[in-house]
mmCIF file of C-alpha atoms and ligand atoms in Angstrom:
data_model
loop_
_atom_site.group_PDB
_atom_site.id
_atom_site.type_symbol
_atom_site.label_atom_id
_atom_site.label_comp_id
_atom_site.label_asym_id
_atom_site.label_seq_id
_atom_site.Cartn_x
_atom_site.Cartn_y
_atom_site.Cartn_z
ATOM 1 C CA UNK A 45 72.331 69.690 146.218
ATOM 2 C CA UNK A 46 74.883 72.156 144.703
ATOM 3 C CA UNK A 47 73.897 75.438 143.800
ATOM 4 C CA UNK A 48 76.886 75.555 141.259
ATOM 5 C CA UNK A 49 75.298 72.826 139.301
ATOM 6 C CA UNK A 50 73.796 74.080 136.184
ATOM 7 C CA UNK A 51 69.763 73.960 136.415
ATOM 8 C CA UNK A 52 68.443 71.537 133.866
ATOM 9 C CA UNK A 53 65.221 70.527 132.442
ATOM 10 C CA UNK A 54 63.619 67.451 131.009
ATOM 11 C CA UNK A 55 60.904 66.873 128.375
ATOM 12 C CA UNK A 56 59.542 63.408 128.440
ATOM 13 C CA UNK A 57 59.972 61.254 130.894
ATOM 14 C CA UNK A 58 59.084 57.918 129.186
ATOM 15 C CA UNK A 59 61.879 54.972 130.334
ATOM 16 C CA UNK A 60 64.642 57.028 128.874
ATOM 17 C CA UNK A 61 63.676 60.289 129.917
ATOM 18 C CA UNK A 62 62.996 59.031 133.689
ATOM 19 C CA UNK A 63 66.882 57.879 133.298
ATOM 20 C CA UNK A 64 68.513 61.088 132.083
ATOM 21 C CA UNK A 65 66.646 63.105 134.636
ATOM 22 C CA UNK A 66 67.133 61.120 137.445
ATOM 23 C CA UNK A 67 71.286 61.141 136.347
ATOM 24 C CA UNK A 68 71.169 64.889 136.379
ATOM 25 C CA UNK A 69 69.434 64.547 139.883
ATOM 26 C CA UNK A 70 72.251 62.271 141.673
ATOM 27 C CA UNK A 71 74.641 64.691 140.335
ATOM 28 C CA UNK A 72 72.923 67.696 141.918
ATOM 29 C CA UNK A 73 71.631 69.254 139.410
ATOM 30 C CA UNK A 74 68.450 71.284 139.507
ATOM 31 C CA UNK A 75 66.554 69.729 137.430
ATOM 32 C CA UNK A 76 62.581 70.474 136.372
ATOM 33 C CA UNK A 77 60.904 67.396 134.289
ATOM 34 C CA UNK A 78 57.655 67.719 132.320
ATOM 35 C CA UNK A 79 55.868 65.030 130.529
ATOM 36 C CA UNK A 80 52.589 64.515 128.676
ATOM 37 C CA UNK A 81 51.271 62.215 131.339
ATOM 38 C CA UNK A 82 52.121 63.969 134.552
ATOM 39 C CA UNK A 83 52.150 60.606 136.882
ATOM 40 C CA UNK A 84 55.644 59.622 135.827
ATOM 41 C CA UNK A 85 56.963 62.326 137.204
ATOM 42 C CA UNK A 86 55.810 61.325 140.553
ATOM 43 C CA UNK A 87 59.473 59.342 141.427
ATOM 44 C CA UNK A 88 61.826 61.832 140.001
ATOM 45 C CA UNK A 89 59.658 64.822 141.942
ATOM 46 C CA UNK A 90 60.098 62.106 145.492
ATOM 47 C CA UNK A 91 64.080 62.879 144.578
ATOM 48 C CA UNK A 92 64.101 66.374 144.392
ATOM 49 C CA UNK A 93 62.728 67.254 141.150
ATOM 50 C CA UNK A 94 60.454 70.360 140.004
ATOM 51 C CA UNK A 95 57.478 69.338 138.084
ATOM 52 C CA UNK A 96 56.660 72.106 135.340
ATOM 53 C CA UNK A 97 52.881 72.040 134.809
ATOM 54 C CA UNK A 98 53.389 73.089 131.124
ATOM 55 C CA UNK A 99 55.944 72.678 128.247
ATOM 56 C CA UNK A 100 56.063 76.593 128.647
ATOM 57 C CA UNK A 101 57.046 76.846 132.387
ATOM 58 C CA UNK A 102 59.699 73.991 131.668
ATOM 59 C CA UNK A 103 61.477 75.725 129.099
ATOM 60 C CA UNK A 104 61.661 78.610 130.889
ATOM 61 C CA UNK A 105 62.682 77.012 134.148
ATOM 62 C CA UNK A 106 66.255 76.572 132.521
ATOM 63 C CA UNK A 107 68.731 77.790 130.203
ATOM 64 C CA UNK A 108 69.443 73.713 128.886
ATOM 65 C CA UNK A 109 66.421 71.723 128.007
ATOM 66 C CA UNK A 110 66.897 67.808 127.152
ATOM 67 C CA UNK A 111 64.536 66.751 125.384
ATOM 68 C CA UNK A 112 64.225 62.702 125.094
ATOM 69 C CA UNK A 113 60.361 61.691 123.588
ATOM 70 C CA UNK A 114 59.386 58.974 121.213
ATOM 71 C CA UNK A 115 60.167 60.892 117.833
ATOM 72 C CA UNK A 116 60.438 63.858 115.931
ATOM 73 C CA UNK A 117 56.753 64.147 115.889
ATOM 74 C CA UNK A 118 56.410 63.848 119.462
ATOM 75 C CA UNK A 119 58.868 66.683 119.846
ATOM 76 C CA UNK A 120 57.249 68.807 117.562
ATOM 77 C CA UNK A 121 53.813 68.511 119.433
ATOM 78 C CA UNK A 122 55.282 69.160 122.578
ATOM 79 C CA UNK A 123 57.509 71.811 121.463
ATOM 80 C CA UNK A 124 56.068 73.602 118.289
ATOM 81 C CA UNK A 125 53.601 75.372 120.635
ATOM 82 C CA UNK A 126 56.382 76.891 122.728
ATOM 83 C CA UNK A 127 58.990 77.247 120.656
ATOM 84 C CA UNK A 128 59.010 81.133 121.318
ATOM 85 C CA UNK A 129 60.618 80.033 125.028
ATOM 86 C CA UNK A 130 63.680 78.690 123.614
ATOM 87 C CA UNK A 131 64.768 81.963 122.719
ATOM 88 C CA UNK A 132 68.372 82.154 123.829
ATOM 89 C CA UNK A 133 68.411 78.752 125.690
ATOM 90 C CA UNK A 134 69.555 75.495 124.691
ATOM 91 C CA UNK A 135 68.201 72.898 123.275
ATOM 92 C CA UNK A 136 69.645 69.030 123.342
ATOM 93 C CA UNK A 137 67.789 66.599 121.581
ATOM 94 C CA UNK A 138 67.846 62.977 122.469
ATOM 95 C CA UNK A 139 65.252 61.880 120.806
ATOM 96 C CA UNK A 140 65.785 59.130 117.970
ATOM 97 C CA UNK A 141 65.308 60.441 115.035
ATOM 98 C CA UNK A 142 66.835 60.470 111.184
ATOM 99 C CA UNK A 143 69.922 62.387 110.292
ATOM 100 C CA UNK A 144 67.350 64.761 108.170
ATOM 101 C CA UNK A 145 65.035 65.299 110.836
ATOM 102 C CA UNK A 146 68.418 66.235 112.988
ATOM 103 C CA UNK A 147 69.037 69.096 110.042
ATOM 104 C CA UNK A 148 65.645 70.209 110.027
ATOM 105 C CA UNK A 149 65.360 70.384 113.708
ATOM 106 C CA UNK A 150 68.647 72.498 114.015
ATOM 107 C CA UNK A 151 66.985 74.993 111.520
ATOM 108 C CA UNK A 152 63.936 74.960 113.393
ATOM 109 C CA UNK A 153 65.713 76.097 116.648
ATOM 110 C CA UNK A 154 67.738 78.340 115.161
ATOM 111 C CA UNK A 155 64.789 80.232 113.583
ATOM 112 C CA UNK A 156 63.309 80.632 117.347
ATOM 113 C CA UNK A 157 66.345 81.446 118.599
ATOM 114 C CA UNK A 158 67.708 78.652 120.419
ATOM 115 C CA UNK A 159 71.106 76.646 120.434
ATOM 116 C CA UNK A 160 70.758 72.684 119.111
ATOM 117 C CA UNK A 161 72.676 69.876 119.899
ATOM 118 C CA UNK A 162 71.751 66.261 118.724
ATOM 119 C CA UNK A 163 72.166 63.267 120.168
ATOM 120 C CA UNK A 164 72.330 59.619 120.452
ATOM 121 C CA UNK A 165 71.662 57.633 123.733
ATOM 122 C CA UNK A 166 74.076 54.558 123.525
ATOM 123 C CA UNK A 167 72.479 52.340 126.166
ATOM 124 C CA UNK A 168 69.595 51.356 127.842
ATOM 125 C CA UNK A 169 68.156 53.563 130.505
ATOM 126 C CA UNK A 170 69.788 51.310 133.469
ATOM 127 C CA UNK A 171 73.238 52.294 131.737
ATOM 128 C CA UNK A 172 72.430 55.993 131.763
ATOM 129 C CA UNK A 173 75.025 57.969 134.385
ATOM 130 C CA UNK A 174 77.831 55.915 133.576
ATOM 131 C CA UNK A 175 80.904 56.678 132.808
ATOM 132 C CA UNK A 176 81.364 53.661 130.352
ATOM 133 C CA UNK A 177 77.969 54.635 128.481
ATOM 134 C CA UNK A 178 78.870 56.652 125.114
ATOM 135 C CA UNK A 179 75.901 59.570 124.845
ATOM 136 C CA UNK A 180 77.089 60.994 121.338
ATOM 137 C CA UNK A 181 76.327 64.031 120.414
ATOM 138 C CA UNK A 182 76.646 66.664 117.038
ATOM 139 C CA UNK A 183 75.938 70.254 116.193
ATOM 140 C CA UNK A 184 78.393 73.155 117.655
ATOM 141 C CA UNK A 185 81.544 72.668 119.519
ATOM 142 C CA UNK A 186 81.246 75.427 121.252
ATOM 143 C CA UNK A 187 77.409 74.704 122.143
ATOM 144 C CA UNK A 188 78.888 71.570 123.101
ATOM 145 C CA UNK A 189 81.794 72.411 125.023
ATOM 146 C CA UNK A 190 80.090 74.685 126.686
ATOM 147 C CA UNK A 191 77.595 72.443 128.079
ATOM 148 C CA UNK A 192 80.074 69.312 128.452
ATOM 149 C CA UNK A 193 80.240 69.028 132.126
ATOM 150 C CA UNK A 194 76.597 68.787 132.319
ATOM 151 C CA UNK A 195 76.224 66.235 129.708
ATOM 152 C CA UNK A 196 78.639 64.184 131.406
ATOM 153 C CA UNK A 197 76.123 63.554 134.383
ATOM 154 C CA UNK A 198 74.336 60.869 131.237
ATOM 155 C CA UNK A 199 77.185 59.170 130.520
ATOM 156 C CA UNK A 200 80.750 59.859 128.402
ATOM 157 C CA UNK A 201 79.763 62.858 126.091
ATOM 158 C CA UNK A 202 81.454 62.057 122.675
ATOM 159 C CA UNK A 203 81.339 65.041 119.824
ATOM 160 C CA UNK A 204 81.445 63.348 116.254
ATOM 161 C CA UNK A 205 81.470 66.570 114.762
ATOM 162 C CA UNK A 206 79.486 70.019 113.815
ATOM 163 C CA UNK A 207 76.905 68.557 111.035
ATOM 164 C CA UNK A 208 74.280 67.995 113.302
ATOM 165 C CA UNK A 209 72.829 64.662 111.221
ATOM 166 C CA UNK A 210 76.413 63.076 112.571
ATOM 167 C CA UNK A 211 74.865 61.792 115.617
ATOM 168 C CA UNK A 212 71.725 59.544 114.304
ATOM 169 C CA UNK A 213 73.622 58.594 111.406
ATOM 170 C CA UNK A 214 75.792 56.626 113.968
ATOM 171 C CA UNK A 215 73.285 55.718 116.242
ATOM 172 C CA UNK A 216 71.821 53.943 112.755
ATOM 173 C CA UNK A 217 75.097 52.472 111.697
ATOM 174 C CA UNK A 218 75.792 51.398 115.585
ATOM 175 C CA UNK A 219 71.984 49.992 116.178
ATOM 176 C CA UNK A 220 73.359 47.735 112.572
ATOM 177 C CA UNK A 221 75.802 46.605 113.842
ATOM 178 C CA UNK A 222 74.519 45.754 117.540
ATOM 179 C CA UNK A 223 71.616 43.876 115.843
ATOM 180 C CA UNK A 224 73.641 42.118 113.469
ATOM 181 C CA UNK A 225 76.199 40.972 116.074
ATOM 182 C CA UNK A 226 73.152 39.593 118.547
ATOM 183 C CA UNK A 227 71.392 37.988 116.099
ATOM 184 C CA UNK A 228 74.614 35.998 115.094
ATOM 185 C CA UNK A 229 75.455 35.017 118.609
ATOM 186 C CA UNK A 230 71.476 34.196 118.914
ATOM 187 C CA UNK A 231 72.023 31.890 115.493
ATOM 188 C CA UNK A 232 74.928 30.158 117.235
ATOM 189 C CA UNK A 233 73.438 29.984 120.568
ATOM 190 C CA UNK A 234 70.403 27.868 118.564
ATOM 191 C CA UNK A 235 73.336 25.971 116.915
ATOM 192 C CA UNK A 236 75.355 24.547 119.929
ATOM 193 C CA UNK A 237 72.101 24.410 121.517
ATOM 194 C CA UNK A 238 70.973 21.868 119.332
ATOM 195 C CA UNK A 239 73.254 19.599 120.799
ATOM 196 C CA UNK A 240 72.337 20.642 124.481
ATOM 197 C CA UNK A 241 74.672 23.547 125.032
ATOM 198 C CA UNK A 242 73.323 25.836 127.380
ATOM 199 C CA UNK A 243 73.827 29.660 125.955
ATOM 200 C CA UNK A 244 76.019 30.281 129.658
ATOM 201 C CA UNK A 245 78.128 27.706 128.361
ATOM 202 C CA UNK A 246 78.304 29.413 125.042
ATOM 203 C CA UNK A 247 78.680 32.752 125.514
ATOM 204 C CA UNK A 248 81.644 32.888 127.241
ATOM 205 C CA UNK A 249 83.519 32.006 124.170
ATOM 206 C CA UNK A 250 81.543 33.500 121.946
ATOM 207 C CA UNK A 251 82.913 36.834 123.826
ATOM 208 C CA UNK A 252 86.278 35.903 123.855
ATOM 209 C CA UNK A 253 85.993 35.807 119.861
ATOM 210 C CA UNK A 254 84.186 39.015 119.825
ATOM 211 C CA UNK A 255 87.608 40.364 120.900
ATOM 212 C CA UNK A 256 89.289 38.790 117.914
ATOM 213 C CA UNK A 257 86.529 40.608 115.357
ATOM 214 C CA UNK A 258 87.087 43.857 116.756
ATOM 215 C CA UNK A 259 91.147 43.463 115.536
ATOM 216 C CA UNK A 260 90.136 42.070 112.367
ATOM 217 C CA UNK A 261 87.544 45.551 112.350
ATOM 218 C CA UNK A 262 90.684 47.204 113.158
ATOM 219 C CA UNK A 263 92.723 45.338 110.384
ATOM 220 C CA UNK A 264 90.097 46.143 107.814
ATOM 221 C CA UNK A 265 89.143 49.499 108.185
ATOM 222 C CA UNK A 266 92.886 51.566 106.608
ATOM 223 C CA UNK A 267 91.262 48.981 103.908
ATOM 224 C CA UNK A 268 88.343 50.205 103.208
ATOM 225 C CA UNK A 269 89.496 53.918 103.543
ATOM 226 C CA UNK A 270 92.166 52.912 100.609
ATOM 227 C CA UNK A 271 89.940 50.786 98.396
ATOM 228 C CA UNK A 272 92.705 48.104 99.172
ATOM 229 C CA UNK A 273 91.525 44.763 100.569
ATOM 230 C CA UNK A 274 95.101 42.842 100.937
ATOM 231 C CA UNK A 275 93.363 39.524 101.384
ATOM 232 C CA UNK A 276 96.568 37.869 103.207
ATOM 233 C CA UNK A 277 95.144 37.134 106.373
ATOM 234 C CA UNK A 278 91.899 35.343 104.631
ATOM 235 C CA UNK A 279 90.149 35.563 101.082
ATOM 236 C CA UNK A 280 86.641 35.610 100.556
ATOM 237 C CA UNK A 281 86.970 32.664 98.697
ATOM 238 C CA UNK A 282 88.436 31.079 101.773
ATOM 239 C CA UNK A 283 85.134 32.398 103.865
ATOM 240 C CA UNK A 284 82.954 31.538 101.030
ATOM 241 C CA UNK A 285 83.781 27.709 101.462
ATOM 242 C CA UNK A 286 84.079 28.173 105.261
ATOM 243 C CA UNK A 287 80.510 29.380 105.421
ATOM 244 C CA UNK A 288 79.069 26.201 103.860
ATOM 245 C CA UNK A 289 80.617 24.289 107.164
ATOM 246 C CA UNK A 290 78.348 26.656 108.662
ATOM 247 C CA UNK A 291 75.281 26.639 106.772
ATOM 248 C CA UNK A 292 75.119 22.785 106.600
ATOM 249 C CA UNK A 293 75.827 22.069 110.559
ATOM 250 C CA UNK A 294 72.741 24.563 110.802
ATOM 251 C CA UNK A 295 71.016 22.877 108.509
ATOM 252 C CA UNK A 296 71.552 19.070 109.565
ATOM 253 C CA UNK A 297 70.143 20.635 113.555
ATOM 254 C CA UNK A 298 67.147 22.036 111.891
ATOM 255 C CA UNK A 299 68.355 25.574 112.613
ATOM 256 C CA UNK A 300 67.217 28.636 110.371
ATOM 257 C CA UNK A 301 69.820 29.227 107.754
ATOM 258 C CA UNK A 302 68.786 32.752 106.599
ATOM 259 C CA UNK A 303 71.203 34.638 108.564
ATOM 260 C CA UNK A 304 74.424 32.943 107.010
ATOM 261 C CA UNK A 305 72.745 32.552 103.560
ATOM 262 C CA UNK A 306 72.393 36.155 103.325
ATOM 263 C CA UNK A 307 76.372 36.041 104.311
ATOM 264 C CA UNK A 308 77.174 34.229 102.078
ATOM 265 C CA UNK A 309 75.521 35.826 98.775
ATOM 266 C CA UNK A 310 77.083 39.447 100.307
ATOM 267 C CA UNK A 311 80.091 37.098 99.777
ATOM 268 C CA UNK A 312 79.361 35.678 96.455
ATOM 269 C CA UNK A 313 78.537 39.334 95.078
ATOM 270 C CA UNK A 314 82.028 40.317 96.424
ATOM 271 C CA UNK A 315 83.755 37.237 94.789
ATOM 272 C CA UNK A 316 81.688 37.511 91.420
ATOM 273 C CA UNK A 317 82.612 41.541 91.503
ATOM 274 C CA UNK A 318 86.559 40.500 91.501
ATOM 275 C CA UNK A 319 87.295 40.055 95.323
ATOM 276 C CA UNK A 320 87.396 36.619 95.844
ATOM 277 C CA UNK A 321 91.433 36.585 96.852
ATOM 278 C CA UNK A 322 90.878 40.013 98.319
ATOM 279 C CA UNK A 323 90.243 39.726 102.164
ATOM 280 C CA UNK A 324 86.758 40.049 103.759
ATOM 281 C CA UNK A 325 86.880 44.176 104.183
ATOM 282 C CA UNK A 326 86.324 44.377 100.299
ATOM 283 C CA UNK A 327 82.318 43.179 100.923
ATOM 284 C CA UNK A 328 81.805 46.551 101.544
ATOM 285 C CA UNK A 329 82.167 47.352 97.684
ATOM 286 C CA UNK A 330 78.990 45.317 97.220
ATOM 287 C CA UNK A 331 77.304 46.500 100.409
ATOM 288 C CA UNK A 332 77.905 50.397 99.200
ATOM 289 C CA UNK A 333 74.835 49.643 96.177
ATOM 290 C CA UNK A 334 71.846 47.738 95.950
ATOM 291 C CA UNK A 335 71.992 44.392 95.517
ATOM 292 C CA UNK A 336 70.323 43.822 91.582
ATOM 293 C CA UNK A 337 66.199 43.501 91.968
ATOM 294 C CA UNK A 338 66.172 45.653 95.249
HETATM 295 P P1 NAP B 83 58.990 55.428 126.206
HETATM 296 O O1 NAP B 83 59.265 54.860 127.540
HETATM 297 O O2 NAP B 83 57.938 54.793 125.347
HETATM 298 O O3 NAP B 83 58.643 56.977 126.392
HETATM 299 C C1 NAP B 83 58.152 57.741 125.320
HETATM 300 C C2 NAP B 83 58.050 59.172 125.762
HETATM 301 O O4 NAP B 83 57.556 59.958 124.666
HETATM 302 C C3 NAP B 83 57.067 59.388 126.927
HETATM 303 O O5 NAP B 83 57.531 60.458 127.708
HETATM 304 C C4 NAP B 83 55.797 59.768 126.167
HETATM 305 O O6 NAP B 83 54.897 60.499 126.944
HETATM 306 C C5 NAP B 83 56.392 60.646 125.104
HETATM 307 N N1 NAP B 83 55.497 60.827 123.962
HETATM 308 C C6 NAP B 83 55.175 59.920 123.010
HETATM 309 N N2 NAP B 83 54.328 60.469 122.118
HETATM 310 C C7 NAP B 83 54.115 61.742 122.527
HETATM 311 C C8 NAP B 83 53.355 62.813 122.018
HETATM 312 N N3 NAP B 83 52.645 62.691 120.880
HETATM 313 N N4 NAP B 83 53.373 63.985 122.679
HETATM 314 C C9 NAP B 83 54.109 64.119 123.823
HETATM 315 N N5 NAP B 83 54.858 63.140 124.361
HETATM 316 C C10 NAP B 83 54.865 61.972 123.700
HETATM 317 O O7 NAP B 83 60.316 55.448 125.306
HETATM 318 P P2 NAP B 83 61.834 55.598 125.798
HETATM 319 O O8 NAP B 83 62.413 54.234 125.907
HETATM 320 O O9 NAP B 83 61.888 56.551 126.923
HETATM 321 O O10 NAP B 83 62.466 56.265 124.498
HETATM 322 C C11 NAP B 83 62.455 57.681 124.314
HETATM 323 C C12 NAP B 83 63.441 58.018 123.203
HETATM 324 O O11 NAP B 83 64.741 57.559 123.629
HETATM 325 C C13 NAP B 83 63.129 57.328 121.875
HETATM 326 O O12 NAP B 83 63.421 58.197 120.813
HETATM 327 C C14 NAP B 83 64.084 56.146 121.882
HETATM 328 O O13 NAP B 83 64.409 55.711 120.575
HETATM 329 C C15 NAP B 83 65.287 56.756 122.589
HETATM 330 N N6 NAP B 83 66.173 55.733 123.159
HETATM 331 C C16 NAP B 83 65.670 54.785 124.002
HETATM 332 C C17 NAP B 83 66.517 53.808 124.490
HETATM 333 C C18 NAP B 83 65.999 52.718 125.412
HETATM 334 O O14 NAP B 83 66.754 51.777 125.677
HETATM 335 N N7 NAP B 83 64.790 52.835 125.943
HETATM 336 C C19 NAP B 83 67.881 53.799 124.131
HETATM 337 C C20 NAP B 83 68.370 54.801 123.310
HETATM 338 C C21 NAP B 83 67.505 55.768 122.805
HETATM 339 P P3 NAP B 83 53.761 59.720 127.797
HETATM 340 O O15 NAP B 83 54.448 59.217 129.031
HETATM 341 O O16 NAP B 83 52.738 60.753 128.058
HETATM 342 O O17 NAP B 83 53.240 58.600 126.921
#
């Protein structure tokens, strides 16, 4: 282990925490863990780990404390107690957590004397170390420059910027957007597998195509920054018929149609506001507002 690794300590070792602490450990980092039920620390302690038998004696076993529970309420039981023993440390909060509680929890460490970064775990926990796993982060750039080369031990640190909220309002927007992208590769995995396509034999494909959405993402976004939607590559009333082709091979297989009928009426709102020979990017003017009766 190198002593010129910075010491670091862990709150929670649930799944995630387990992860981030046993990163900091392969990079040689002292590193003291504490969680609610002391058994799980039992592995990372087998690899070199201090366990702190309070929240108390782990704060103060470090001058950078990660802290990665199940929510803002779990952090404020563990922490609320012992906030005193932040004083002059600092504080990085991995928790999940709303882009309000990420404000309020800035405050709170700030009135106990304590530096804040949040942050936003892009992965699962077997991801955690990598280099290709984004771990983003918001608050100070100089709290978070300064503690940079120990952050990178999780994965790529990525600063979105000093409003601290920055950080779980893209977790939220990314978490959209990985859930909406599964469950349409799920849809069309039940589609060709209606007619005895295995999903191996799908996927493939499907991932190739993923490549061509991220240039159209690329395409559209100048768009949507300009309130321009150029629709010369494809109109929405082009999509609009092209999603029936869709909704009716799902529907002739028996396959749920609620995903692409919820598309589709995103599309229709588009088309009735004025878009329909603007190009796909100018759905967003509908999905900005409330759809009427929500
Ligand atoms: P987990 O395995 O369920 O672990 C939850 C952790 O929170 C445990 O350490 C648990 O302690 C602790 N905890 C829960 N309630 C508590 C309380 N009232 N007081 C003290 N400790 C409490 O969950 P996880 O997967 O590690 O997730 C932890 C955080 O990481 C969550 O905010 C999650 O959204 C985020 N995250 C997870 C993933 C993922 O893929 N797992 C990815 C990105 C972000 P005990 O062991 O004593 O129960």
């Amino acid at each position: 282990m190198s002593t010129e690794q910075q010491a670091v300590t862990v709150v929670g070792l649930g799944a995630m925490g387990s992860a981030l602490a046993a990163a900091l450990l392969d990079r040689g980092h002292p590193t003291t863990v504490w969680n609610r039920s002391a058994d799980k620390a039992r592995p990372l302690v087998e690899r070199g780990a201090r366990q702190a038998a309070t929240p108390r004696e782990a704060l103060a076993a470090s001058p950078l404390t990660i802290a990665c529970v199940l929510d803002h309420t779990a952090l404020h039981a563990v922490l609320d107690p012992v906030a005193d023993a932040l004083a002059g440390r600092t504080l990085v909060n991995l928790t999940s957590g709303s882009p309000e509680q990420a404000r309020e929890a800035v405050a709170w460490a700030r009135g106990h004397g304590a530096e804040y970064l949040d942050g936003a775990i892009m992965t699962t926990p077997p991801g955690v170390g990598s280099p290709e796993t984004m771990v983003l982060y918001s608050g100070s750039a100089t709290v978070f420059e300064a503690r940079r080369p120990t952050l990178a031990a999780l994965g790529d640190p990525v600063h979105l910027g000093t409003d601290p909220g920055l950080a779980s309002l893209y977790d939220a927007a990314l978490l959209g957007l990985m859930w909406s992208t599964l469950t349409g590769w799920l849809h069309g995995t039940a589609l060709v597998g209606a007619e005895k396509t295995p999903a191996t034999d799908f996927t493939p494909v499907a991932v190739r195509w993923l490549a061509a959405v991220t240039g159209f993402m690329t395409t559209y976004a100048p768009q949507v920054d300009a309130g321009r939607y150029p629709g010369a590559d494809a109109t929405v009333d082009v999509q609009i018929a092209a999603v029936d082709h869709l909704l009716h091979a799902a529907a002739a297989r028996g396959v749920d149609n609620a995903l692409p009928e919820l598309l589709k009426a995103a599309m229709e709102r588009a088309r009735d506001a004025g878009h329909g020979s603007d190009s796909f990017a100018s759905v967003v003017e509908v999905l900005r507002r409330p759809a009427e009766g929500r």
